[in-house]
Short mmCIF file of C-alpha atoms in Angstrom, two decimals:
data_model
loop_
_atom_site.label_atom_id
_atom_site.label_comp_id
_atom_site.label_asym_id
_atom_site.label_seq_id
_atom_site.Cartn_x
_atom_site.Cartn_y
_atom_site.Cartn_z
CA MET A 1 118.54 -180.23 24.08
CA THR A 2 116.52 -177.03 24.57
CA THR A 3 118.29 -174.25 26.59
CA SER A 4 116.95 -170.91 28.09
CA ILE A 5 116.98 -167.89 26.04
CA GLU A 6 116.06 -164.27 26.32
CA ARG A 7 112.65 -163.96 24.80
CA PRO A 8 111.74 -160.46 24.19
CA LEU A 9 110.02 -159.91 20.47
CA GLU A 10 113.46 -158.81 19.33
CA ALA A 11 115.29 -161.89 20.45
CA ASP A 12 117.05 -164.57 18.25
CA LEU A 13 114.21 -167.20 18.09
CA PHE A 14 115.95 -170.45 18.14
CA THR A 15 118.36 -172.23 20.44
CA ALA A 16 119.30 -175.91 20.89
CA ASP A 17 122.35 -177.86 21.63
CA ARG A 18 123.09 -179.96 18.15
CA ALA A 19 122.58 -183.65 17.98
CA PRO A 20 124.87 -185.51 15.38
CA VAL A 21 122.17 -185.44 12.69
CA GLU A 22 121.06 -182.27 11.39
CA THR A 23 117.21 -182.02 12.32
CA PHE A 24 116.87 -178.28 12.28
CA THR A 25 117.54 -176.22 9.32
CA ARG A 26 117.14 -172.25 8.70
CA ILE A 27 116.49 -170.70 5.46
CA THR A 28 116.56 -166.70 5.09
CA LEU A 29 115.40 -164.68 2.02
CA PRO A 30 117.78 -161.78 1.20
CA ASP A 31 116.11 -158.37 1.77
CA ALA A 32 115.60 -157.63 -2.20
CA VAL A 33 114.25 -161.32 -2.85
CA ARG A 34 111.64 -160.59 0.23
CA ASP A 35 110.56 -157.28 -1.32
CA ALA A 36 110.10 -158.38 -4.98
CA LEU A 37 108.21 -161.50 -3.41
CA GLY A 38 105.88 -159.41 -1.33
CA GLU A 39 105.07 -156.81 -4.50
CA ARG A 40 103.80 -160.05 -6.42
CA LEU A 41 102.05 -161.35 -3.55
CA LEU A 42 100.21 -157.96 -3.04
CA GLN A 43 98.91 -158.15 -6.32
CA VAL A 44 96.79 -161.67 -5.74
CA THR A 45 93.29 -161.13 -4.87
CA ASP A 46 90.93 -163.41 -3.16
CA PRO A 47 93.07 -166.52 -3.86
CA LEU A 48 90.82 -169.20 -2.21
CA ALA A 49 88.22 -168.24 -5.07
CA ASP A 50 90.11 -170.86 -7.55
CA ILE A 51 92.51 -172.34 -5.23
CA ASP A 52 93.96 -174.48 -8.12
CA PHE A 53 94.64 -171.45 -10.29
CA SER A 54 96.04 -169.53 -7.35
CA MET A 55 98.47 -172.56 -6.38
CA ALA A 56 99.62 -172.68 -9.94
CA ARG A 57 100.34 -168.69 -9.55
CA TRP A 58 102.01 -168.91 -6.38
CA LEU A 59 104.44 -171.86 -7.85
CA GLN A 60 105.29 -169.31 -10.68
CA ILE A 61 105.91 -166.60 -8.14
CA PHE A 62 107.98 -168.71 -5.61
CA ALA A 63 109.95 -170.22 -8.55
CA GLY A 64 111.53 -166.67 -9.08
CA LEU A 65 113.47 -167.40 -5.68
CA PRO A 66 117.39 -167.57 -5.83
CA THR A 67 117.99 -171.29 -7.03
CA GLU A 68 119.79 -172.14 -4.04
CA VAL A 69 116.97 -171.13 -1.74
CA PHE A 70 114.40 -172.74 -3.87
CA GLN A 71 116.37 -175.95 -3.80
CA GLN A 72 116.61 -175.56 -0.16
CA LEU A 73 112.75 -175.51 0.17
CA LEU A 74 112.17 -178.22 -2.46
CA ASP A 75 114.71 -180.55 -0.65
CA PHE A 76 113.31 -180.01 2.55
CA GLY A 77 109.97 -182.05 1.36
CA ARG A 78 111.52 -184.23 -0.90
CA HIS A 79 114.24 -186.24 0.85
CA ILE A 80 114.40 -188.67 3.94
CA ASP A 81 117.90 -187.31 5.18
CA THR A 82 117.08 -183.66 5.54
CA ALA A 83 116.01 -182.10 8.62
CA GLY A 84 112.75 -182.37 9.98
CA VAL A 85 112.04 -178.85 10.54
CA ALA A 86 112.90 -175.42 8.83
CA LEU A 87 112.58 -172.16 10.04
CA VAL A 88 112.17 -169.74 6.84
CA GLU A 89 112.59 -166.21 7.65
CA ASN A 90 112.53 -162.78 6.13
CA LEU A 91 109.36 -163.45 4.29
CA PRO A 92 107.25 -160.40 3.21
CA VAL A 93 104.30 -159.60 5.36
CA ASP A 94 100.97 -157.68 4.64
CA PRO A 95 101.06 -154.12 4.69
CA SER A 96 98.59 -153.73 7.67
CA VAL A 97 97.15 -156.60 9.91
CA PRO A 98 93.71 -156.35 11.68
CA ALA A 99 92.46 -157.50 14.67
CA THR A 100 93.20 -161.11 15.52
CA PRO A 101 89.81 -163.06 15.56
CA THR A 102 88.71 -164.13 18.89
CA ASP A 103 86.48 -167.30 17.51
CA GLY A 104 89.43 -169.52 16.11
CA GLY A 105 88.08 -168.52 12.49
CA PRO A 106 89.51 -166.33 9.67
CA SER A 107 89.65 -162.63 9.97
CA ARG A 108 86.79 -161.10 7.71
CA GLU A 109 88.82 -157.62 7.93
CA LYS A 110 92.08 -158.67 5.72
CA SER A 111 92.36 -156.55 2.81
CA THR A 112 95.54 -158.22 1.25
CA TRP A 113 96.57 -161.82 0.88
CA VAL A 114 100.39 -161.60 1.47
CA ALA A 115 100.19 -164.05 4.61
CA GLU A 116 98.06 -166.59 2.64
CA GLY A 117 100.36 -166.46 -0.33
CA VAL A 118 103.52 -167.07 1.78
CA LEU A 119 101.49 -169.80 3.52
CA LEU A 120 100.23 -171.64 0.35
CA GLY A 121 102.95 -170.72 -1.68
CA LEU A 122 105.47 -172.53 0.78
CA SER A 123 103.04 -175.39 0.90
CA GLY A 124 102.91 -175.88 -2.73
CA LEU A 125 106.68 -176.43 -2.65
CA LEU A 126 106.27 -179.37 -0.28
CA GLY A 127 103.18 -180.98 -1.73
CA GLU A 128 99.43 -180.23 -1.92
CA PRO A 129 97.32 -178.50 0.78
CA ILE A 130 94.17 -180.14 2.02
CA GLY A 131 91.30 -179.75 4.12
CA VAL A 132 89.55 -181.99 6.76
CA LEU A 133 85.82 -181.41 7.47
CA THR A 134 86.39 -181.94 11.37
CA GLU A 135 89.24 -179.60 11.30
CA LYS A 136 88.41 -175.78 10.80
CA ALA A 137 85.45 -176.88 8.99
CA GLY A 138 87.75 -178.17 6.08
CA ARG A 139 89.31 -174.75 5.18
CA LEU A 140 92.75 -174.99 3.71
CA VAL A 141 94.18 -172.11 5.81
CA HIS A 142 93.82 -172.67 9.60
CA ASP A 143 93.95 -169.74 12.00
CA VAL A 144 95.64 -170.79 14.88
CA ILE A 145 94.18 -168.45 17.50
CA PRO A 146 93.68 -168.49 21.22
CA VAL A 147 89.98 -168.92 22.01
CA ALA A 148 88.51 -168.31 25.73
CA GLY A 149 86.57 -171.48 25.68
CA GLY A 150 89.37 -173.59 24.75
CA ALA A 151 92.02 -171.99 26.85
CA THR A 152 92.93 -175.18 28.80
CA THR A 153 92.46 -177.71 26.24
CA GLN A 154 95.21 -179.77 24.32
CA THR A 155 94.16 -178.08 20.96
CA ASN A 156 95.17 -175.17 18.85
CA GLN A 157 92.67 -172.92 20.64
CA GLY A 158 94.66 -173.42 23.98
CA SER A 159 97.03 -171.05 25.76
CA GLU A 160 97.12 -171.66 29.50
CA VAL A 161 98.34 -175.18 29.32
CA PHE A 162 101.56 -176.69 27.69
CA LEU A 163 100.34 -178.42 24.48
CA ASN A 164 102.29 -181.69 24.87
CA PHE A 165 104.08 -183.17 21.90
CA HIS A 166 102.14 -184.49 19.41
CA SER A 167 101.57 -185.09 15.57
CA ASP A 168 98.56 -183.45 13.67
CA ILE A 169 96.41 -186.66 13.14
CA THR A 170 93.22 -187.52 11.40
CA HIS A 171 90.43 -189.63 12.88
CA ASP A 172 89.85 -192.28 10.38
CA VAL A 173 87.18 -195.34 10.23
CA ILE A 174 89.67 -197.80 9.30
CA GLY A 175 91.12 -197.43 12.57
CA ARG A 176 94.43 -195.89 11.89
CA TYR A 177 94.89 -192.32 12.52
CA ASP A 178 98.49 -192.18 11.04
CA ILE A 179 97.96 -193.04 7.51
CA ALA A 180 95.59 -190.25 6.17
CA ASN A 181 97.27 -187.52 8.43
CA PRO A 182 99.18 -184.59 6.97
CA ASP A 183 103.00 -185.35 5.62
CA PHE A 184 103.90 -181.45 6.56
CA LEU A 185 102.51 -178.65 8.39
CA VAL A 186 103.26 -175.24 7.49
CA LEU A 187 102.91 -172.50 10.54
CA SER A 188 103.32 -168.93 9.33
CA CYS A 189 103.29 -165.94 12.12
CA VAL A 190 101.04 -163.11 11.38
CA ARG A 191 101.18 -161.79 14.87
CA ALA A 192 103.30 -162.73 18.07
CA ASP A 193 101.69 -163.07 21.42
CA HIS A 194 102.03 -159.88 23.64
CA GLU A 195 105.02 -160.92 25.50
CA GLY A 196 106.73 -162.95 22.85
CA MET A 197 106.79 -165.94 25.16
CA ALA A 198 104.90 -168.50 22.91
CA GLY A 199 107.40 -171.01 22.10
CA THR A 200 106.94 -173.80 19.42
CA PHE A 201 108.94 -176.83 19.95
CA TYR A 202 109.88 -179.96 17.68
CA ALA A 203 111.45 -183.08 18.61
CA ASP A 204 112.57 -185.16 15.81
CA ALA A 205 112.44 -188.89 15.86
CA ARG A 206 115.97 -189.56 15.04
CA ASP A 207 117.04 -187.54 18.32
CA VAL A 208 114.44 -189.11 20.31
CA SER A 209 115.31 -192.32 19.37
CA ALA A 210 118.96 -192.02 20.16
CA ALA A 211 118.30 -190.41 23.31
CA LEU A 212 116.08 -193.56 24.49
CA ALA A 213 117.29 -196.43 26.43
CA PRO A 214 117.00 -199.60 23.89
CA SER A 215 114.16 -201.31 26.01
CA VAL A 216 111.99 -198.17 26.09
CA LEU A 217 112.67 -197.67 22.53
CA GLU A 218 111.59 -201.59 21.94
CA THR A 219 108.32 -200.91 23.77
CA LEU A 220 107.46 -197.65 21.90
CA ARG A 221 107.91 -199.67 18.84
CA SER A 222 105.56 -202.30 19.75
CA PRO A 223 101.58 -201.94 19.14
CA LEU A 224 100.89 -201.28 22.56
CA PHE A 225 99.17 -197.74 22.18
CA ARG A 226 95.81 -196.66 20.93
CA LEU A 227 95.72 -193.03 19.70
CA ASN A 228 92.48 -190.75 20.69
CA ALA A 229 90.90 -188.74 18.02
CA PRO A 230 91.93 -185.03 17.70
CA GLY A 231 90.18 -182.76 20.02
CA SER A 232 88.21 -181.14 17.47
CA TYR A 233 86.59 -184.70 16.26
CA VAL A 234 85.86 -185.60 19.82
CA ARG A 235 84.43 -182.13 20.55
CA ASP A 236 82.31 -181.92 17.50
CA VAL A 237 81.31 -185.24 16.30
CA ALA A 238 81.70 -187.73 19.32
CA GLY A 239 80.04 -185.63 22.01
CA GLY A 240 83.38 -185.38 24.08
CA GLY A 241 83.81 -189.30 24.49
CA GLU A 242 87.22 -191.05 23.40
CA VAL A 243 87.44 -192.37 20.01
CA LEU A 244 90.32 -194.77 20.12
CA SER A 245 92.69 -196.11 17.18
CA ASP A 246 93.78 -199.54 16.99
CA PRO A 247 96.61 -200.43 18.53
CA VAL A 248 99.86 -199.11 17.01
CA PRO A 249 103.45 -198.41 17.84
CA LEU A 250 104.45 -194.77 18.35
CA ILE A 251 107.93 -195.08 16.67
CA SER A 252 108.23 -197.31 13.40
CA GLY A 253 110.35 -197.71 10.48
CA ASP A 254 114.04 -198.44 9.94
CA GLU A 255 116.31 -197.22 12.69
CA THR A 256 117.80 -194.43 10.51
CA HIS A 257 114.82 -192.67 9.33
CA PRO A 258 112.37 -193.61 11.93
CA GLU A 259 108.77 -192.17 11.84
CA ILE A 260 106.67 -191.17 14.90
CA VAL A 261 103.08 -190.27 15.97
CA ILE A 262 101.80 -189.08 19.23
CA SER A 263 98.11 -187.72 19.47
CA ALA A 264 97.63 -184.39 21.18
CA ASN A 265 94.29 -185.58 22.68
CA GLY A 266 95.73 -188.46 24.36
CA VAL A 267 97.30 -191.70 23.93
CA ARG A 268 95.94 -194.79 25.90
CA ALA A 269 98.91 -197.32 26.89
CA LEU A 270 97.46 -200.99 26.90
CA THR A 271 100.32 -202.09 29.78
CA SER A 272 101.94 -200.46 32.71
CA GLY A 273 105.33 -200.71 30.84
CA ALA A 274 104.11 -199.07 27.80
CA GLN A 275 102.58 -196.31 29.99
CA ALA A 276 106.06 -195.68 31.55
CA ALA A 277 107.51 -195.86 28.02
CA LEU A 278 104.97 -193.01 26.93
CA ASP A 279 105.96 -191.03 29.94
CA GLN A 280 109.55 -191.34 29.01
CA LEU A 281 109.06 -190.22 25.62
CA GLN A 282 107.17 -187.01 26.31
CA SER A 283 110.31 -186.11 28.77
CA VAL A 284 112.69 -187.05 26.03
CA CYS A 285 111.08 -184.89 23.68
CA ARG A 286 111.33 -182.00 25.67
CA ALA A 287 114.94 -182.59 26.21
CA VAL A 288 115.93 -183.05 22.64
CA SER A 289 113.68 -180.37 21.24
CA HIS A 290 114.48 -177.45 19.08
CA GLU A 291 112.52 -174.25 20.17
CA VAL A 292 111.41 -171.49 18.33
CA TYR A 293 109.72 -168.07 18.96
CA LEU A 294 107.85 -167.17 15.84
CA ARG A 295 107.32 -163.46 14.67
CA PRO A 296 105.76 -162.02 11.61
CA GLY A 297 107.79 -162.79 8.75
CA GLN A 298 108.87 -166.16 9.81
CA ALA A 299 107.42 -169.53 8.88
CA LEU A 300 108.08 -173.05 10.30
CA LEU A 301 108.03 -176.19 7.69
CA ILE A 302 107.25 -179.30 9.99
CA ASN A 303 107.67 -182.59 8.77
CA ASN A 304 104.71 -184.15 10.75
CA ARG A 305 106.21 -187.94 10.34
CA LYS A 306 109.72 -187.24 11.10
CA GLY A 307 108.91 -185.37 14.29
CA VAL A 308 106.62 -184.12 16.95
CA HIS A 309 105.74 -180.63 17.95
CA ALA A 310 104.46 -178.74 21.14
CA ARG A 311 103.47 -175.59 22.23
CA SER A 312 104.44 -173.62 25.55
CA THR A 313 101.95 -171.62 27.78
CA PHE A 314 101.24 -167.88 27.16
CA THR A 315 98.94 -165.30 28.26
CA ALA A 316 95.93 -164.53 25.90
CA ARG A 317 94.04 -161.39 26.39
CA TYR A 318 91.44 -161.84 23.72
CA ASP A 319 91.78 -158.00 22.85
CA GLY A 320 92.28 -158.31 19.14
CA GLN A 321 96.39 -158.39 19.43
CA ASP A 322 96.91 -162.04 20.46
CA ARG A 323 99.06 -164.58 18.85
CA TRP A 324 97.91 -165.28 15.31
CA LEU A 325 99.36 -167.97 13.25
CA GLN A 326 98.15 -169.27 9.88
CA ARG A 327 98.64 -173.20 9.28
CA THR A 328 98.20 -175.82 6.32
CA TYR A 329 98.13 -179.54 6.27
CA VAL A 330 100.03 -180.90 3.54
CA ARG A 331 100.26 -184.30 1.49
CA ARG A 332 102.84 -185.55 -0.66
CA ASN A 333 100.38 -187.45 -2.64
CA LEU A 334 96.58 -186.93 -2.62
CA TRP A 335 96.18 -190.57 -4.52
CA ASP A 336 96.91 -192.29 -1.06
CA ILE A 337 93.72 -190.52 0.61
CA ARG A 338 91.27 -190.74 -2.37
CA TYR A 339 88.86 -193.05 -0.09
CA ARG A 340 88.27 -189.72 2.11
CA VAL A 341 87.96 -187.04 -0.64
CA THR A 342 84.65 -185.46 -0.50
CA PRO A 343 82.50 -185.36 -3.66
CA GLU A 344 82.07 -181.45 -3.55
CA ASP A 345 85.89 -180.49 -3.52
CA ARG A 346 88.85 -182.71 -4.47
CA ARG A 347 91.09 -180.82 -1.90
CA ILE A 348 88.44 -181.19 1.11
CA HIS A 349 88.52 -184.61 2.99
CA PHE A 350 86.36 -186.59 5.62
#
């Protein structure tokens, strides 16, 4: 359950009452390890020019971490019984950071690639980073930045509204938006928001299921919901209209290791009982969530199937010093989504 904490930039970043299952973990690099990692990442230039070479290079670099830390990172992506979210801290940062872009795209002023090395290096320990043409134009590194025109939207451009608990999903012509979606997200902080008030929340399906009444959980496990396509797809492809999935349950899988999916851009319940269950689901997610206030040198590893995430409101000034996160979509297995791959790039998908 989320509790209130002080939120200055220097504050401790996580607080929550503990559930019986460990669904949050923290991984901290020793100072000497951070410094050595940073020195090696500083030597990497233009890593996106040959991404597969760079991924191999980053794997070599991150393999030099202490074995205990290296195993923690690997185990997070391997096992069904591990935590659904991990805060990795004391990571290296770029020596200098240019102005935060204001258009939601990458900076053209970065002269070093430490942040990208951290982001994609961690991603490579979980699986394979992928791009989706309708999300950030297929880029592997997503710059998550407030954009004035999207301030009140349920997208990563927003700031003025609470971004509801959701999964990152992908529109798919097969009618299921929960098949080709990322298995993991990595969120790395380049710059915090001005007041340090932007919170990232994570609610694990195990905690959510335990907190729901059995009858509500049964409804959420029934195919009584249709997911709306991501906001980027609706905006850029569908002309603003709803593009709904086939009916699906929001919680599925066995009771011990459930999977959850919620679309940020809206879920359409098919019955009044399903709508009531959906309303309770958002409330319970908030009640059991872990809350993190990301700072430079920190990254969140998020299992996109074990849980759902959200973001608080914060003040954007569009002055070059706004909150700036970088994000990757990660799949454990690219084979299962081979029907979506583009002919030009084996990491980029429709």
